[in-house]
Amino acid sequence: MTPGSGLQAGLKNRHLSMIAIGGVIGAGLFVGSSSGIATAGPGILLSYALVGTLVVLVMRMLGEMSAANPTSGSFSAHADRALGRWAGFSIGWLYWFFWVVVLAVEATAGAKILAGWIPAVPQWGWALIVMIVLTATNLVSVGSYGEFEFWFAGIKVVAIAAFIVIGGLAVFGVLPGAHSDKAGLGNLTDHGGFLPHGPGAILTGVLLVVFSFMGSEIATLAAGESEDPQKAVTKSTNSIIWRIGVFYLGSILVVVSLLPWNDPSIEKQGSYVAALDSLGIAHAGQIMNFIVLTSVLSCLNSGLYTASRMAFSLGERGDAPKAFSRTTSRGVPMTAIVASVVFGFVAVFFNYKYPDTIFNFLVNSSGAVALFVWLVICFSQLRMRKIIQAEAPEKLVVKMWLYPYLTWATAALIVFVLGYMLTDTEGPNSGRTTVLLSLLVAAVVIVVAVVKEKLVADRRPVDGVEAESDKVSV
């Protein structure tokens, strides 16, 4: 934990384990995979594998830095140290912006499901209720956040594991009482081949699935409030390969094996609901709605936690109002939580009042932030490895593979994906729109960071003595 930070070690090992597992399973896996399957056919597996590999590599780099210096600011604090104050400021605020917009998106998604079950309460009312309940949870203590997330993530994990087992038995024709006449591994190649729309569809699929992986890094932020930060970071970093392999690749493989990729029900009902329906499982839609709702609440819970801890770290480093770094007697950064949720409420309001203008801008302008964060992690690790080796080599308990070559290759792949997004020009929410608006917001934040840094430098004593608050230790 950061010395004197005011945060408390309220997260237990079981909390951290489930946060790490649940962090890679967003609601996007359940609701966003159908468009990817329609675009790339069974080849969407290669899209998931490509992005999954990217995430594993980025998490390995982040794990190396966070195991050496666990902090609530995670990659923002590392960028601050490795690349300069402007980098830590910029990526920290962009990441905060991303998550508060996610709060609005997820609150609205959850409200739609709840309004379908209990229509007497309007949709905006459900969004308000969900936000208030999870805000209260986060305000109580970090332990209450961890406990909620433990159960939310647990439901997701059990649901996907059950789906893989049941679907797998049906694919091999050994599930008793199932109507699985369409199921079989032949679905991977029988309907126009494994890549029915050609190899180019793999990259288009990447654009559709990349954002469903955001959240993998939450465990490194939460580690700062755990009993053994270094052990927690090491464990979550080392286990991410099997987590992505099982939950993403495993479940999508089951979906495209149970049904032909071009079955109309996949786009109409959603990939997981359609797969369950094809087996004749009663109330499949409602079962999946409950699981999606759990994922939405999990994402909201973690989003609020993540945004508030990033705001806390920014406040602690002097890059946000000092009030953000103050904590209650239970170690909760109350001002940072309230500020984050207020922006979330404002974004929810924009979603209902101006969905096609202001809210659309917010969503698009935060859409590529995930890729920006991963890119900054790459460049931070290149510099931080040298700093750690020079100052505290014994802290290198997690090491990036094939350093520095694999780090450079990962950075190049991220730049390539961003470049490829610029070729996507279809519709108001196209890849090009997302990248350009995200770059615009990033440029504004970087300008603010550079101006702030210059003003701070101008105010420093001429003898060059560094202020105590500017020192960051490895």
C-alpha angles and dihedrals in degrees: 000000000000108000112255092358095134092230116123132221093248098140117094124211092256089054092052092047093053093042088054092049096042093045092074094048107075127170085254090075091062101037103028103046095078093068090048092052091049090051101045105016114211086340087079083087088070090050091053091044092051094049091041090055089049091052092047091053094046091047090051090056092046090047091054092054097039095048088054093045115013109196139156089243093058112174093006091059090044091051089049090056099038105036105019141273092285091060096049091046094047100045092041094055093041090052091048089050091050094054098045089054088048088054089062094044093049095042089054092047091051092046091055092056094045093046088053090056098039108021092174087082112063119238094250088052091056091048089053093047093049093049093047094049094049092043089055090049092053092046094055098063142308087256091061090051089050092048093050091047091047091060097037092051090041092059091049093049094048091046094052093043090051091047091052093048096045093042092046092053090049092049090056092043097244101110108113117233095005124135095223101150091132095047125102143104087263087080087074092068110009100083106061095319133282090299103035092169096041133257092295089070089069090068092044087052090052090060090052097048104033095087094052087069095060110116099053089111096057092092091062091054092046092048090077088069097045132101094248109020097181093050092045093052093045093050096047092046094050095047099050094091095063092039092058092039094053104034101037108025094031097051095042090049088055092049095052091043095051094051137023107262091239096052105133091225092069093067095032099050103017125262100271096042090048091050092051092044090054088063092054093245108165119242091006091154094054092044090053092044088057091050092047090049089052090050091049092051090046091051091047092048093049093040092057091045092048095046092048094048091049089049088048091052092048090051091049091054093046094252094112134030110302089236088071090068096053117104135198123242087271092056095255118143093223098176092050091050094047093047091051094048093046090058087046091054090049090051090049088053091051089050091058099036103034107015096153099043122026097018092044088054091050093051095045095043092054096040099093095041090099090062092045090053092050091049092051090049089056094052093041092054092051089059099033094056089063092046094049092045090052098044109026114002091168088069092066093099092140117044131192111241119250093000124224100008098058091046091055091045091052092049090049091051092051091050089049092053090049090049092048090052088061089064091059104091103155118121134349091289096050124148090251092054091048095049095044095047091044090050089050093054091043091051091052092049092047091051090051089048094050093046091048092049091050092050091050091048091051091054095050119106114268092234087073096236107159117233115244091237091059094060117102120186126208 
